[in-house]
Amino acid sequence: QVQLVESGGGLAQAGGSLRLSCVVSGRTFSRYGMGWFRQAPGKEREFVAVISWSGGTTYYADSVKGRFTISRDNAKNTVNLQMNSLKPEDTAVYYCAAPTSTYSSTTNPDAYDYWGQGTQVTVSS
């Protein structure tokens, strides 16, 4: 059974930083890309960042480019999201997600079968 467990959310002031982590179990982590998505109240879930299975390729939503960094540690089955220069509009529940297919890296949430429980990020102005 594949499980994704997130940690690291919380409250930050605008301009501050938070680091999210997601530990994956139940599959060979190093064969899969990983993604981060978020959902704000009253809005649809949106793509934030994705990292390839090797960690060599990353892609970001325009809204977070230059402020967020996705990384992974295949030895620890962990994917991280470092969030700097936070803005109030970053407030959302953040989810890590694992795709169905091996070696896949995509921004399409429909390609992800496994999701974490979500962690709340709140940025105050």
Short mmCIF file of N, CA and C in Angstrom, two decimals:
data_model
loop_
_atom_site.label_atom_id
_atom_site.label_comp_id
_atom_site.label_asym_id
_atom_site.label_seq_id
_atom_site.Cartn_x
_atom_site.Cartn_y
_atom_site.Cartn_z
N GLN A 1 0.84 -1.19 0.00
CA GLN A 1 0.00 0.00 0.00
C GLN A 1 0.88 1.24 0.00
N VAL A 2 0.64 2.11 -0.97
CA VAL A 2 1.42 3.33 -1.07
C VAL A 2 0.87 4.37 -0.09
N GLN A 3 1.76 4.95 0.68
CA GLN A 3 1.36 6.00 1.63
C GLN A 3 2.27 7.20 1.48
N LEU A 4 1.68 8.38 1.56
CA LEU A 4 2.40 9.65 1.50
C LEU A 4 2.04 10.43 2.77
N VAL A 5 3.05 10.82 3.51
CA VAL A 5 2.82 11.54 4.76
C VAL A 5 3.57 12.87 4.71
N GLU A 6 2.82 13.96 4.77
CA GLU A 6 3.40 15.30 4.69
C GLU A 6 3.63 15.87 6.07
N SER A 7 4.55 16.80 6.13
CA SER A 7 4.80 17.54 7.37
C SER A 7 5.38 18.90 7.00
N GLY A 8 5.35 19.81 7.98
CA GLY A 8 6.05 21.06 7.80
C GLY A 8 5.18 22.28 7.54
N GLY A 9 3.90 22.12 7.41
CA GLY A 9 3.06 23.29 7.20
C GLY A 9 2.96 24.12 8.46
N GLY A 10 2.26 25.24 8.34
CA GLY A 10 2.08 26.09 9.51
C GLY A 10 1.79 27.52 9.11
N LEU A 11 2.07 28.41 10.03
CA LEU A 11 1.80 29.84 9.85
C LEU A 11 3.11 30.59 9.61
N ALA A 12 3.11 31.44 8.61
CA ALA A 12 4.28 32.27 8.33
C ALA A 12 3.82 33.68 7.97
N GLN A 13 4.68 34.62 8.17
CA GLN A 13 4.40 35.99 7.75
C GLN A 13 4.80 36.18 6.29
N ALA A 14 4.19 37.12 5.64
CA ALA A 14 4.58 37.44 4.28
C ALA A 14 6.08 37.74 4.23
N GLY A 15 6.74 37.15 3.24
CA GLY A 15 8.18 37.29 3.13
C GLY A 15 8.96 36.21 3.84
N GLY A 16 8.26 35.40 4.62
CA GLY A 16 8.92 34.34 5.38
C GLY A 16 9.07 33.07 4.58
N SER A 17 9.48 32.02 5.28
CA SER A 17 9.76 30.73 4.64
C SER A 17 9.15 29.59 5.43
N LEU A 18 8.84 28.54 4.69
CA LEU A 18 8.43 27.26 5.26
C LEU A 18 9.00 26.16 4.40
N ARG A 19 9.19 24.99 5.01
CA ARG A 19 9.68 23.82 4.28
C ARG A 19 8.74 22.66 4.52
N LEU A 20 8.21 22.13 3.43
CA LEU A 20 7.33 20.98 3.50
C LEU A 20 8.12 19.72 3.13
N SER A 21 7.78 18.62 3.77
CA SER A 21 8.38 17.33 3.45
C SER A 21 7.29 16.30 3.26
N CYS A 22 7.61 15.29 2.46
CA CYS A 22 6.66 14.21 2.20
C CYS A 22 7.44 12.91 2.14
N VAL A 23 7.09 11.99 2.99
CA VAL A 23 7.75 10.68 3.03
C VAL A 23 6.83 9.66 2.37
N VAL A 24 7.40 8.90 1.45
CA VAL A 24 6.62 7.93 0.67
C VAL A 24 7.02 6.51 1.07
N SER A 25 6.05 5.67 1.24
CA SER A 25 6.31 4.26 1.52
C SER A 25 5.42 3.39 0.65
N GLY A 26 5.84 2.13 0.47
CA GLY A 26 5.02 1.19 -0.26
C GLY A 26 5.32 1.05 -1.73
N ARG A 27 6.36 1.77 -2.21
CA ARG A 27 6.75 1.61 -3.61
C ARG A 27 8.22 1.98 -3.74
N THR A 28 8.79 1.66 -4.91
CA THR A 28 10.18 2.02 -5.18
C THR A 28 10.23 3.48 -5.55
N PHE A 29 10.48 4.30 -4.57
CA PHE A 29 10.38 5.75 -4.69
C PHE A 29 11.19 6.30 -5.85
N SER A 30 12.37 5.77 -6.05
CA SER A 30 13.30 6.33 -7.04
C SER A 30 12.86 6.13 -8.48
N ARG A 31 11.81 5.40 -8.72
CA ARG A 31 11.33 5.18 -10.09
C ARG A 31 10.24 6.15 -10.51
N TYR A 32 9.86 7.04 -9.62
CA TYR A 32 8.70 7.89 -9.88
C TYR A 32 9.03 9.37 -9.69
N GLY A 33 8.51 10.19 -10.63
CA GLY A 33 8.51 11.62 -10.36
C GLY A 33 7.56 11.90 -9.21
N MET A 34 7.67 13.11 -8.66
CA MET A 34 6.79 13.50 -7.55
C MET A 34 6.31 14.93 -7.77
N GLY A 35 5.11 15.20 -7.32
CA GLY A 35 4.55 16.53 -7.51
C GLY A 35 4.01 17.12 -6.22
N TRP A 36 3.93 18.43 -6.21
CA TRP A 36 3.25 19.17 -5.15
C TRP A 36 2.11 19.96 -5.79
N PHE A 37 0.97 19.93 -5.13
CA PHE A 37 -0.20 20.68 -5.55
C PHE A 37 -0.74 21.44 -4.34
N ARG A 38 -1.63 22.38 -4.59
CA ARG A 38 -2.24 23.10 -3.49
C ARG A 38 -3.69 23.44 -3.82
N GLN A 39 -4.46 23.64 -2.78
CA GLN A 39 -5.86 24.02 -2.95
C GLN A 39 -6.23 25.06 -1.91
N ALA A 40 -6.61 26.22 -2.40
CA ALA A 40 -7.06 27.30 -1.53
C ALA A 40 -8.57 27.21 -1.37
N PRO A 41 -9.10 27.80 -0.30
CA PRO A 41 -10.55 27.73 -0.08
C PRO A 41 -11.33 28.28 -1.26
N GLY A 42 -12.30 27.52 -1.71
CA GLY A 42 -13.15 27.96 -2.81
C GLY A 42 -12.52 27.88 -4.19
N LYS A 43 -11.32 27.29 -4.25
CA LYS A 43 -10.63 27.20 -5.54
C LYS A 43 -10.32 25.74 -5.87
N GLU A 44 -10.04 25.49 -7.13
CA GLU A 44 -9.66 24.15 -7.55
C GLU A 44 -8.21 23.87 -7.17
N ARG A 45 -7.92 22.57 -7.06
CA ARG A 45 -6.55 22.18 -6.79
C ARG A 45 -5.66 22.58 -7.97
N GLU A 46 -4.48 23.12 -7.67
CA GLU A 46 -3.60 23.59 -8.74
C GLU A 46 -2.20 23.03 -8.57
N PHE A 47 -1.53 22.90 -9.69
CA PHE A 47 -0.16 22.43 -9.72
C PHE A 47 0.78 23.46 -9.12
N VAL A 48 1.77 22.98 -8.38
CA VAL A 48 2.79 23.87 -7.80
C VAL A 48 4.17 23.54 -8.37
N ALA A 49 4.60 22.28 -8.25
CA ALA A 49 5.94 21.91 -8.70
C ALA A 49 6.00 20.41 -8.93
N VAL A 50 6.93 20.00 -9.79
CA VAL A 50 7.15 18.58 -10.05
C VAL A 50 8.65 18.34 -10.19
N ILE A 51 9.08 17.16 -9.80
CA ILE A 51 10.48 16.78 -9.91
C ILE A 51 10.55 15.39 -10.53
N SER A 52 11.52 15.20 -11.42
CA SER A 52 11.67 13.90 -12.09
C SER A 52 12.17 12.84 -11.13
N TRP A 53 12.15 11.59 -11.57
CA TRP A 53 12.53 10.48 -10.72
C TRP A 53 13.97 10.60 -10.24
N SER A 54 14.83 11.16 -11.07
CA SER A 54 16.24 11.30 -10.71
C SER A 54 16.53 12.58 -9.95
N GLY A 55 15.59 13.51 -10.00
CA GLY A 55 15.84 14.82 -9.41
C GLY A 55 16.50 15.79 -10.37
N GLY A 56 16.80 15.33 -11.58
CA GLY A 56 17.52 16.17 -12.51
C GLY A 56 16.67 17.20 -13.23
N THR A 57 15.37 17.03 -13.21
CA THR A 57 14.47 17.96 -13.89
C THR A 57 13.39 18.41 -12.93
N THR A 58 13.17 19.72 -12.92
CA THR A 58 12.10 20.30 -12.11
C THR A 58 11.29 21.26 -12.95
N TYR A 59 10.05 21.49 -12.53
CA TYR A 59 9.18 22.42 -13.25
C TYR A 59 8.24 23.05 -12.24
N TYR A 60 8.00 24.35 -12.43
CA TYR A 60 7.22 25.10 -11.45
C TYR A 60 6.07 25.85 -12.10
N ALA A 61 5.04 26.06 -11.34
CA ALA A 61 3.99 26.98 -11.75
C ALA A 61 4.58 28.39 -11.79
N ASP A 62 4.09 29.20 -12.70
CA ASP A 62 4.61 30.57 -12.82
C ASP A 62 4.46 31.34 -11.51
N SER A 63 3.42 31.04 -10.78
CA SER A 63 3.12 31.80 -9.56
C SER A 63 4.15 31.57 -8.45
N VAL A 64 4.92 30.48 -8.54
CA VAL A 64 5.89 30.17 -7.48
C VAL A 64 7.32 30.15 -7.98
N LYS A 65 7.51 30.28 -9.27
CA LYS A 65 8.85 30.19 -9.86
C LYS A 65 9.76 31.24 -9.26
N GLY A 66 10.96 30.81 -8.88
CA GLY A 66 11.92 31.72 -8.28
C GLY A 66 11.76 31.87 -6.78
N ARG A 67 10.68 31.35 -6.22
CA ARG A 67 10.45 31.44 -4.77
C ARG A 67 10.43 30.06 -4.12
N PHE A 68 9.92 29.07 -4.83
CA PHE A 68 9.82 27.70 -4.30
C PHE A 68 10.86 26.81 -4.96
N THR A 69 11.34 25.83 -4.21
CA THR A 69 12.29 24.85 -4.74
C THR A 69 11.86 23.46 -4.32
N ILE A 70 11.69 22.58 -5.30
CA ILE A 70 11.38 21.19 -5.02
C ILE A 70 12.66 20.38 -5.08
N SER A 71 12.79 19.42 -4.18
CA SER A 71 13.97 18.56 -4.15
C SER A 71 13.55 17.18 -3.64
N ARG A 72 14.45 16.22 -3.80
CA ARG A 72 14.14 14.88 -3.33
C ARG A 72 15.39 14.20 -2.82
N ASP A 73 15.19 13.27 -1.92
CA ASP A 73 16.27 12.43 -1.40
C ASP A 73 15.81 10.99 -1.58
N ASN A 74 16.30 10.33 -2.61
CA ASN A 74 15.84 8.98 -2.91
C ASN A 74 16.27 7.97 -1.85
N ALA A 75 17.33 8.27 -1.13
CA ALA A 75 17.77 7.37 -0.07
C ALA A 75 16.82 7.40 1.12
N LYS A 76 16.10 8.51 1.26
CA LYS A 76 15.17 8.67 2.39
C LYS A 76 13.71 8.64 1.95
N ASN A 77 13.47 8.36 0.66
CA ASN A 77 12.09 8.32 0.14
C ASN A 77 11.32 9.60 0.45
N THR A 78 12.00 10.72 0.28
CA THR A 78 11.43 12.00 0.70
C THR A 78 11.50 13.02 -0.43
N VAL A 79 10.43 13.79 -0.56
CA VAL A 79 10.41 14.94 -1.46
C VAL A 79 10.09 16.17 -0.61
N ASN A 80 10.78 17.26 -0.92
CA ASN A 80 10.65 18.49 -0.13
C ASN A 80 10.20 19.65 -1.00
N LEU A 81 9.59 20.63 -0.35
CA LEU A 81 9.23 21.87 -1.03
C LEU A 81 9.67 23.02 -0.13
N GLN A 82 10.73 23.69 -0.53
CA GLN A 82 11.21 24.87 0.20
C GLN A 82 10.48 26.09 -0.35
N MET A 83 9.80 26.79 0.52
CA MET A 83 8.99 27.93 0.10
C MET A 83 9.56 29.19 0.74
N ASN A 84 10.06 30.08 -0.08
CA ASN A 84 10.63 31.35 0.38
C ASN A 84 9.80 32.51 -0.15
N SER A 85 10.01 33.67 0.43
CA SER A 85 9.30 34.89 0.00
C SER A 85 7.81 34.63 -0.10
N LEU A 86 7.27 34.05 0.93
CA LEU A 86 5.86 33.67 0.92
C LEU A 86 4.96 34.88 0.81
N LYS A 87 3.83 34.67 0.14
CA LYS A 87 2.83 35.71 -0.05
C LYS A 87 1.49 35.22 0.52
N PRO A 88 0.62 36.13 0.91
CA PRO A 88 -0.69 35.70 1.41
C PRO A 88 -1.43 34.79 0.43
N GLU A 89 -1.23 35.01 -0.86
CA GLU A 89 -1.92 34.18 -1.86
C GLU A 89 -1.36 32.76 -1.94
N ASP A 90 -0.29 32.47 -1.22
CA ASP A 90 0.21 31.10 -1.12
C ASP A 90 -0.57 30.29 -0.09
N THR A 91 -1.44 30.94 0.65
CA THR A 91 -2.24 30.24 1.65
C THR A 91 -3.10 29.17 1.00
N ALA A 92 -2.95 27.94 1.46
CA ALA A 92 -3.66 26.80 0.87
C ALA A 92 -3.32 25.54 1.65
N VAL A 93 -4.02 24.49 1.34
CA VAL A 93 -3.61 23.16 1.77
C VAL A 93 -2.70 22.59 0.68
N TYR A 94 -1.54 22.13 1.09
CA TYR A 94 -0.55 21.62 0.14
C TYR A 94 -0.52 20.09 0.19
N TYR A 95 -0.48 19.50 -0.99
CA TYR A 95 -0.50 18.04 -1.11
C TYR A 95 0.71 17.57 -1.91
N CYS A 96 1.37 16.54 -1.44
CA CYS A 96 2.32 15.85 -2.30
C CYS A 96 1.57 14.72 -3.00
N ALA A 97 2.07 14.35 -4.17
CA ALA A 97 1.37 13.35 -4.97
C ALA A 97 2.36 12.50 -5.75
N ALA A 98 1.99 11.24 -5.94
CA ALA A 98 2.81 10.30 -6.68
C ALA A 98 2.04 9.81 -7.90
N PRO A 99 2.67 9.81 -9.07
CA PRO A 99 1.97 9.42 -10.28
C PRO A 99 1.80 7.92 -10.41
N THR A 100 0.93 7.55 -11.31
CA THR A 100 0.67 6.14 -11.55
C THR A 100 1.83 5.47 -12.26
N SER A 101 2.39 6.18 -13.25
CA SER A 101 3.39 5.57 -14.13
C SER A 101 4.80 5.85 -13.65
N THR A 102 5.65 4.85 -13.83
CA THR A 102 7.05 5.04 -13.49
C THR A 102 7.70 6.05 -14.42
N TYR A 103 8.67 6.76 -13.88
CA TYR A 103 9.48 7.72 -14.64
C TYR A 103 8.64 8.85 -15.23
N SER A 104 7.45 9.06 -14.70
CA SER A 104 6.58 10.12 -15.21
C SER A 104 6.74 11.38 -14.40
N SER A 105 6.79 12.51 -15.08
CA SER A 105 6.79 13.82 -14.43
C SER A 105 5.78 14.68 -15.17
N THR A 106 4.71 15.02 -14.52
CA THR A 106 3.65 15.74 -15.21
C THR A 106 3.01 16.75 -14.29
N THR A 107 2.43 17.79 -14.88
CA THR A 107 1.71 18.80 -14.11
C THR A 107 0.23 18.46 -13.99
N ASN A 108 -0.21 17.41 -14.68
CA ASN A 108 -1.63 17.05 -14.71
C ASN A 108 -2.02 16.25 -13.47
N PRO A 109 -2.87 16.78 -12.62
CA PRO A 109 -3.23 16.06 -11.39
C PRO A 109 -3.93 14.74 -11.66
N ASP A 110 -4.55 14.58 -12.84
CA ASP A 110 -5.24 13.32 -13.16
C ASP A 110 -4.27 12.15 -13.33
N ALA A 111 -3.00 12.47 -13.51
CA ALA A 111 -1.99 11.42 -13.68
C ALA A 111 -1.45 10.90 -12.35
N TYR A 112 -1.94 11.47 -11.27
CA TYR A 112 -1.46 11.09 -9.93
C TYR A 112 -2.53 10.27 -9.21
N ASP A 113 -2.12 9.12 -8.77
CA ASP A 113 -3.07 8.22 -8.09
C ASP A 113 -2.96 8.27 -6.58
N TYR A 114 -1.83 8.73 -6.09
CA TYR A 114 -1.59 8.68 -4.65
C TYR A 114 -1.33 10.09 -4.13
N TRP A 115 -2.03 10.41 -3.05
CA TRP A 115 -1.97 11.77 -2.49
C TRP A 115 -1.75 11.70 -0.99
N GLY A 116 -1.03 12.68 -0.49
CA GLY A 116 -0.89 12.81 0.95
C GLY A 116 -2.17 13.37 1.55
N GLN A 117 -2.15 13.49 2.87
CA GLN A 117 -3.34 13.96 3.58
C GLN A 117 -3.49 15.48 3.50
N GLY A 118 -2.44 16.16 3.09
CA GLY A 118 -2.48 17.61 2.99
C GLY A 118 -1.95 18.27 4.25
N THR A 119 -1.28 19.39 4.06
CA THR A 119 -0.78 20.17 5.19
C THR A 119 -1.11 21.64 4.95
N GLN A 120 -1.63 22.29 5.97
CA GLN A 120 -2.09 23.68 5.84
C GLN A 120 -0.91 24.64 5.89
N VAL A 121 -0.89 25.55 4.94
CA VAL A 121 0.07 26.66 4.94
C VAL A 121 -0.74 27.94 4.96
N THR A 122 -0.48 28.78 5.96
CA THR A 122 -1.18 30.04 6.09
C THR A 122 -0.15 31.16 6.15
N VAL A 123 -0.30 32.13 5.26
CA VAL A 123 0.64 33.25 5.20
C VAL A 123 -0.12 34.53 5.54
N SER A 124 0.33 35.20 6.57
CA SER A 124 -0.34 36.42 7.00
C SER A 124 0.37 37.64 6.41
N SER A 125 -0.41 38.67 6.16
CA SER A 125 0.16 39.89 5.56
C SER A 125 0.68 40.84 6.62
#
